[in-house]
Amino acid sequence: MLILKPVGPGVAGYYLRQGPGVWLGEAAGRLGLTESVRRADLTSVLRGCDPATGEYLPRVRSSRRRAGWDLVFAAPKSLSLFAATAPDSEMAGARGAQIEAVRGAVGHLQRDIGRAIVAAAFDHSVNAGAEPHLHTHVLVANLAAGREGWGAIGTWMNREELAAVYHLGLRHHLERAGVPLQWRIRPDGMPDLVAVPRAAVRAASTRAHESRIGPAYLGRSGPPRNWRGATTEAGWSVVKASGAVSDQFARDGTAALPDCLDARVAALLLMNGSSFTRRDVIVALGRASPRGFDAEAAASWAEAFCHNGIPVGVHAGVSRWTTPLAQGADRRLVDALEGRRRSRAVVVLTAEAGHSNFLADAAFLGARSTGWAEAGMTVAVASPGPVNQERWAVLTGIEAFHPSRRPDVLLVDQAERRPAGELLALASAAPNSALVFIEGGTSPRARVDSSLGYAQVAAGAVRADPGPPPEWDAMDAQRAGRLPSRSASRVAGQLITRWAGAAGAERELPLMVGLGLPEVIALNEAGRRHLLSSGAVGGPALQAWGRSFQAGDRVLTFGRSGNGIPPGIPGTVRSVDAGKRTVTIDWPSGALDMSPQMLGKVGHAYAATPRLAARTRGPVFVLGRAEGLGLELARVAAEMSVDRPVVQLGRERDPLGRGLA
């Protein structure tokens, strides 16, 4: 596992308190950093300065400069448990393999960036609860040296690729150290030791323990758990660890690699899409090879695989290839969809790359679904993940697709992200259905279509543009004598009266909860408009980060601000000084004057996502069903029921209506 998070220049003391560190990266040597890590030196490089002279190294000084990143390379829990219970020689081999794998991954990162970097590594074998946790913190300073001198690292690399390089190196160096272990690759791509029972892994994990019995220990707030006794009961012991080393492979690591590795990688690549990049190959190699590679060998193998592939062009400055296996899958998909198009409608709802028309699509398809229902047609939407399905159900009333039911119209959410095999399976499961491919759908549209076959069919299919999402206006709705149609913004309007009435009865303003960012934005805008019209919010306004702040505004932190206010803390705008460009906000800890720059992590608190709402303790309103959406910590004051009236759209200008009604 690889966890990546940004850090500031003041973190040096925290990491050094946990143990000594060593310098990594070619640029560390250029700065004379060859011995153990010292606090002053680490702080200097995180600030972008030469530790010896204090000189600021990059040519351009940015007011919002990122100090660096903490990359946590965490070994699989099963390996951590093995290393903690194995004989001394094998324990040392496992810890040495961790060190070498991390060094190889840092070298790969440096080659990928194309410039020398400065990094500090801190190796650990336990977590804060003294449980087995083999991991390394690598602090990478936002400082790189190249031919043109010093500068910021800039674009970050693919985290999945770096994690794959690390895991491949870990398995490789274990064999080289004389600790050849048998691995299985889980469906999520994470490796696990075959010899270590999953029950033992859970028994040695505080997080798994607390999920069963509730919070019992967190960090250093109490005595450590007896993980050895728990893992022994779960079937893992020192005796089992002694017999875990496999004789299947030669201990010198020179045994031949499996001949089918190319085919396994090609099959894994096809599961994600028709074309691939060099980085995609490395990620697939990490899932396909239980033996492992060192970092340089993995990069060389990926280069050779791409060299033998079929070039398909350059997208966004990155070369892409395909394979004969993927070409065959695309041909089958094209044949199936072209044949379908002659007998049934195949329509594409378009969206620009990087954007989503979800709100407009929801209003458009919600209106169409009533016409289809009146004509006796059934409709279903195939959407990845329960939250996406929930959003479609709430905003359109269209239920999720199930293979046992064959609808007359099948809507395919995020169509351009689906690989050829998945699209072919959906088409086969609904052989008589008219197909509506929704590009983007509930997520911003991908810049590269996963299936080249889909791109070919979509280019010749009927395309429908749903237009902008309709705005909700209570007065217009009353004058027109009709109710608003389905969309996130109109649903928000329908709920505002009930929300405002509850707000008047409560001591604190209830927080509306949307299922995703589009709903949250719409609910926030609608709630704020209502308070502006009622006079609860008013006075001078200050614009910051695309948001307007006025006296009376309810606000919420959605990230740690520069003043140490943690996420999920509510506040109220007391006043706005337009001349000084400051906003005075009353927080639970007291009033604070905040400049526009300080408001980057402060948003309006009329609506929030489920994850952020779960951190609050006040009453909330929930849009849609709340089961399984992380709201266990929130007190639900009311559950919003959503009426779904429909406004018919003119079919004479609607190719989707002409093709399917």
PDB file of C-alpha atoms in Angstrom, residues 182-314:
ATOM      1  CA  GLN A 182       4.250 -17.698  -1.643  1.00  0.00           C
ATOM      2  CA  TRP A 183       1.957 -14.800  -2.528  1.00  0.00           C
ATOM      3  CA  ARG A 184      -1.610 -14.461  -3.695  1.00  0.00           C
ATOM      4  CA  ILE A 185      -2.863 -11.304  -5.403  1.00  0.00           C
ATOM      5  CA  ARG A 186      -6.281 -10.233  -4.159  1.00  0.00           C
ATOM      6  CA  PRO A 187      -8.970  -8.930  -6.578  1.00  0.00           C
ATOM      7  CA  ASP A 188      -8.154  -5.377  -5.478  1.00  0.00           C
ATOM      8  CA  GLY A 189      -4.538  -5.888  -6.592  1.00  0.00           C
ATOM      9  CA  MET A 190      -3.043  -6.049  -3.094  1.00  0.00           C
ATOM     10  CA  PRO A 191      -0.696  -8.981  -2.354  1.00  0.00           C
ATOM     11  CA  ASP A 192      -1.005 -11.274   0.669  1.00  0.00           C
ATOM     12  CA  LEU A 193       1.047 -14.160   2.013  1.00  0.00           C
ATOM     13  CA  VAL A 194      -0.614 -17.520   1.384  1.00  0.00           C
ATOM     14  CA  ALA A 195       0.653 -18.949   4.689  1.00  0.00           C
ATOM     15  CA  VAL A 196      -0.868 -16.258   6.948  1.00  0.00           C
ATOM     16  CA  PRO A 197      -4.603 -16.746   7.683  1.00  0.00           C
ATOM     17  CA  ARG A 198      -6.814 -13.721   7.135  1.00  0.00           C
ATOM     18  CA  ALA A 199      -8.211 -14.218  10.638  1.00  0.00           C
ATOM     19  CA  ALA A 200      -4.714 -13.713  12.044  1.00  0.00           C
ATOM     20  CA  VAL A 201      -4.256 -10.550   9.987  1.00  0.00           C
ATOM     21  CA  ARG A 202      -7.500  -9.150  11.393  1.00  0.00           C
ATOM     22  CA  ALA A 203      -6.522 -10.167  14.917  1.00  0.00           C
ATOM     23  CA  ALA A 204      -3.309  -8.119  14.647  1.00  0.00           C
ATOM     24  CA  SER A 205      -5.110  -4.995  13.430  1.00  0.00           C
ATOM     25  CA  THR A 206      -6.463  -2.354  15.794  1.00  0.00           C
ATOM     26  CA  ARG A 207      -8.760  -1.028  13.092  1.00  0.00           C
ATOM     27  CA  ALA A 208     -10.333  -4.439  12.468  1.00  0.00           C
ATOM     28  CA  HIS A 209     -10.592  -5.043  16.224  1.00  0.00           C
ATOM     29  CA  GLU A 210     -12.412  -1.759  16.825  1.00  0.00           C
ATOM     30  CA  SER A 211     -14.783  -2.362  13.919  1.00  0.00           C
ATOM     31  CA  ARG A 212     -16.054  -5.442  15.787  1.00  0.00           C
ATOM     32  CA  ILE A 213     -16.177  -4.295  19.408  1.00  0.00           C
ATOM     33  CA  GLY A 214     -16.078  -0.500  19.181  1.00  0.00           C
ATOM     34  CA  PRO A 215     -13.204   1.869  20.066  1.00  0.00           C
ATOM     35  CA  ALA A 216     -10.962   0.100  22.543  1.00  0.00           C
ATOM     36  CA  TYR A 217      -7.591   1.596  21.807  1.00  0.00           C
ATOM     37  CA  LEU A 218      -6.502   4.506  19.650  1.00  0.00           C
ATOM     38  CA  GLY A 219      -2.891   5.570  19.296  1.00  0.00           C
ATOM     39  CA  ARG A 220      -1.185   5.973  22.660  1.00  0.00           C
ATOM     40  CA  SER A 221      -4.357   6.547  24.703  1.00  0.00           C
ATOM     41  CA  GLY A 222      -4.198   3.176  26.435  1.00  0.00           C
ATOM     42  CA  PRO A 223      -2.190   0.000  26.948  1.00  0.00           C
ATOM     43  CA  PRO A 224      -1.225  -1.998  23.826  1.00  0.00           C
ATOM     44  CA  ARG A 225      -3.406  -4.918  22.815  1.00  0.00           C
ATOM     45  CA  ASN A 226      -2.092  -8.452  23.209  1.00  0.00           C
ATOM     46  CA  TRP A 227      -1.850  -9.082  19.479  1.00  0.00           C
ATOM     47  CA  ARG A 228       0.360 -12.157  19.939  1.00  0.00           C
ATOM     48  CA  GLY A 229      -2.289 -13.966  21.933  1.00  0.00           C
ATOM     49  CA  ALA A 230      -5.013 -12.909  19.492  1.00  0.00           C
ATOM     50  CA  THR A 231      -3.084 -14.118  16.442  1.00  0.00           C
ATOM     51  CA  THR A 232      -2.230 -17.422  18.125  1.00  0.00           C
ATOM     52  CA  GLU A 233      -5.930 -18.057  18.696  1.00  0.00           C
ATOM     53  CA  ALA A 234      -6.530 -17.170  15.034  1.00  0.00           C
ATOM     54  CA  GLY A 235      -4.115 -19.859  13.816  1.00  0.00           C
ATOM     55  CA  TRP A 236      -0.773 -18.049  13.496  1.00  0.00           C
ATOM     56  CA  SER A 237       2.249 -18.629  15.705  1.00  0.00           C
ATOM     57  CA  VAL A 238       6.047 -18.634  15.745  1.00  0.00           C
ATOM     58  CA  VAL A 239       5.984 -22.292  14.668  1.00  0.00           C
ATOM     59  CA  LYS A 240       3.816 -21.453  11.652  1.00  0.00           C
ATOM     60  CA  ALA A 241       6.127 -18.554  10.764  1.00  0.00           C
ATOM     61  CA  SER A 242       9.134 -20.873  10.800  1.00  0.00           C
ATOM     62  CA  GLY A 243       7.505 -23.113   8.198  1.00  0.00           C
ATOM     63  CA  ALA A 244       6.184 -20.336   5.949  1.00  0.00           C
ATOM     64  CA  VAL A 245       9.275 -20.062   3.741  1.00  0.00           C
ATOM     65  CA  SER A 246       8.578 -21.811   0.463  1.00  0.00           C
ATOM     66  CA  ASP A 247      10.963 -24.172  -1.303  1.00  0.00           C
ATOM     67  CA  GLN A 248       9.075 -23.712  -4.547  1.00  0.00           C
ATOM     68  CA  PHE A 249      11.540 -21.107  -5.840  1.00  0.00           C
ATOM     69  CA  ALA A 250      15.294 -21.100  -5.838  1.00  0.00           C
ATOM     70  CA  ARG A 251      16.669 -19.080  -2.967  1.00  0.00           C
ATOM     71  CA  ASP A 252      19.005 -17.112  -5.224  1.00  0.00           C
ATOM     72  CA  GLY A 253      16.014 -15.729  -7.138  1.00  0.00           C
ATOM     73  CA  THR A 254      17.315 -16.866 -10.535  1.00  0.00           C
ATOM     74  CA  ALA A 255      14.497 -19.264 -11.411  1.00  0.00           C
ATOM     75  CA  ALA A 256      12.863 -18.631 -14.765  1.00  0.00           C
ATOM     76  CA  LEU A 257       9.849 -16.348 -14.856  1.00  0.00           C
ATOM     77  CA  PRO A 258       6.567 -17.924 -16.016  1.00  0.00           C
ATOM     78  CA  ASP A 259       6.195 -17.962 -19.820  1.00  0.00           C
ATOM     79  CA  CYS A 260       2.579 -16.785 -19.584  1.00  0.00           C
ATOM     80  CA  LEU A 261       3.415 -13.472 -17.897  1.00  0.00           C
ATOM     81  CA  ASP A 262       2.877 -11.491 -21.126  1.00  0.00           C
ATOM     82  CA  ALA A 263      -0.557 -13.056 -21.599  1.00  0.00           C
ATOM     83  CA  ARG A 264      -1.542 -12.420 -17.986  1.00  0.00           C
ATOM     84  CA  VAL A 265      -0.550  -8.766 -18.237  1.00  0.00           C
ATOM     85  CA  ALA A 266      -2.432  -8.385 -21.541  1.00  0.00           C
ATOM     86  CA  ALA A 267      -5.576  -9.876 -19.966  1.00  0.00           C
ATOM     87  CA  LEU A 268      -5.356  -7.532 -16.972  1.00  0.00           C
ATOM     88  CA  LEU A 269      -4.872  -4.516 -19.249  1.00  0.00           C
ATOM     89  CA  LEU A 270      -7.963  -5.512 -21.235  1.00  0.00           C
ATOM     90  CA  MET A 271     -10.036  -5.465 -18.031  1.00  0.00           C
ATOM     91  CA  ASN A 272      -9.319  -1.713 -17.768  1.00  0.00           C
ATOM     92  CA  GLY A 273      -9.482  -0.721 -21.419  1.00  0.00           C
ATOM     93  CA  SER A 274      -8.457  -1.330 -25.016  1.00  0.00           C
ATOM     94  CA  SER A 275      -5.373   0.883 -24.936  1.00  0.00           C
ATOM     95  CA  PHE A 276      -2.711   1.381 -22.302  1.00  0.00           C
ATOM     96  CA  THR A 277       0.326   3.424 -21.322  1.00  0.00           C
ATOM     97  CA  ARG A 278       3.678   2.292 -19.965  1.00  0.00           C
ATOM     98  CA  ARG A 279       2.431   3.086 -16.469  1.00  0.00           C
ATOM     99  CA  ASP A 280      -0.614   0.868 -16.977  1.00  0.00           C
ATOM    100  CA  VAL A 281       1.739  -2.000 -17.874  1.00  0.00           C
ATOM    101  CA  ILE A 282       3.709  -1.597 -14.638  1.00  0.00           C
ATOM    102  CA  VAL A 283       0.496  -1.609 -12.588  1.00  0.00           C
ATOM    103  CA  ALA A 284      -0.701  -4.749 -14.390  1.00  0.00           C
ATOM    104  CA  LEU A 285       2.715  -6.370 -13.927  1.00  0.00           C
ATOM    105  CA  GLY A 286       2.387  -5.793 -10.180  1.00  0.00           C
ATOM    106  CA  ARG A 287      -0.843  -7.795 -10.212  1.00  0.00           C
ATOM    107  CA  ALA A 288       0.344 -10.497 -12.582  1.00  0.00           C
ATOM    108  CA  SER A 289       3.749 -11.420 -11.156  1.00  0.00           C
ATOM    109  CA  PRO A 290       3.829 -13.091  -7.729  1.00  0.00           C
ATOM    110  CA  ARG A 291       7.627 -13.353  -8.035  1.00  0.00           C
ATOM    111  CA  GLY A 292       8.382  -9.649  -8.294  1.00  0.00           C
ATOM    112  CA  PHE A 293      10.995  -7.494 -10.054  1.00  0.00           C
ATOM    113  CA  ASP A 294      13.452  -4.916  -8.907  1.00  0.00           C
ATOM    114  CA  ALA A 295      12.550  -1.358  -9.958  1.00  0.00           C
ATOM    115  CA  GLU A 296      14.845  -1.133 -12.987  1.00  0.00           C
ATOM    116  CA  ALA A 297      13.873  -4.592 -14.257  1.00  0.00           C
ATOM    117  CA  ALA A 298      10.162  -3.728 -13.946  1.00  0.00           C
ATOM    118  CA  ALA A 299      10.653  -0.550 -15.989  1.00  0.00           C
ATOM    119  CA  SER A 300      12.631  -2.477 -18.634  1.00  0.00           C
ATOM    120  CA  TRP A 301       9.978  -5.206 -18.838  1.00  0.00           C
ATOM    121  CA  ALA A 302       7.253  -2.587 -19.326  1.00  0.00           C
ATOM    122  CA  GLU A 303       9.266  -0.858 -22.061  1.00  0.00           C
ATOM    123  CA  ALA A 304       9.722  -4.162 -23.911  1.00  0.00           C
ATOM    124  CA  PHE A 305       6.010  -4.983 -23.605  1.00  0.00           C
ATOM    125  CA  CYS A 306       5.066  -1.599 -25.072  1.00  0.00           C
ATOM    126  CA  HIS A 307       7.661  -1.992 -27.841  1.00  0.00           C
ATOM    127  CA  ASN A 308       5.938  -5.239 -28.865  1.00  0.00           C
ATOM    128  CA  GLY A 309       2.490  -3.628 -28.645  1.00  0.00           C
ATOM    129  CA  ILE A 310       0.481  -1.902 -31.386  1.00  0.00           C
ATOM    130  CA  PRO A 311       0.732   1.927 -31.250  1.00  0.00           C
ATOM    131  CA  VAL A 312      -2.610   3.768 -31.203  1.00  0.00           C
ATOM    132  CA  GLY A 313      -1.355   7.345 -30.975  1.00  0.00           C
ATOM    133  CA  VAL A 314      -0.563   9.942 -28.341  1.00  0.00           C
TER     134      VAL A 314
END
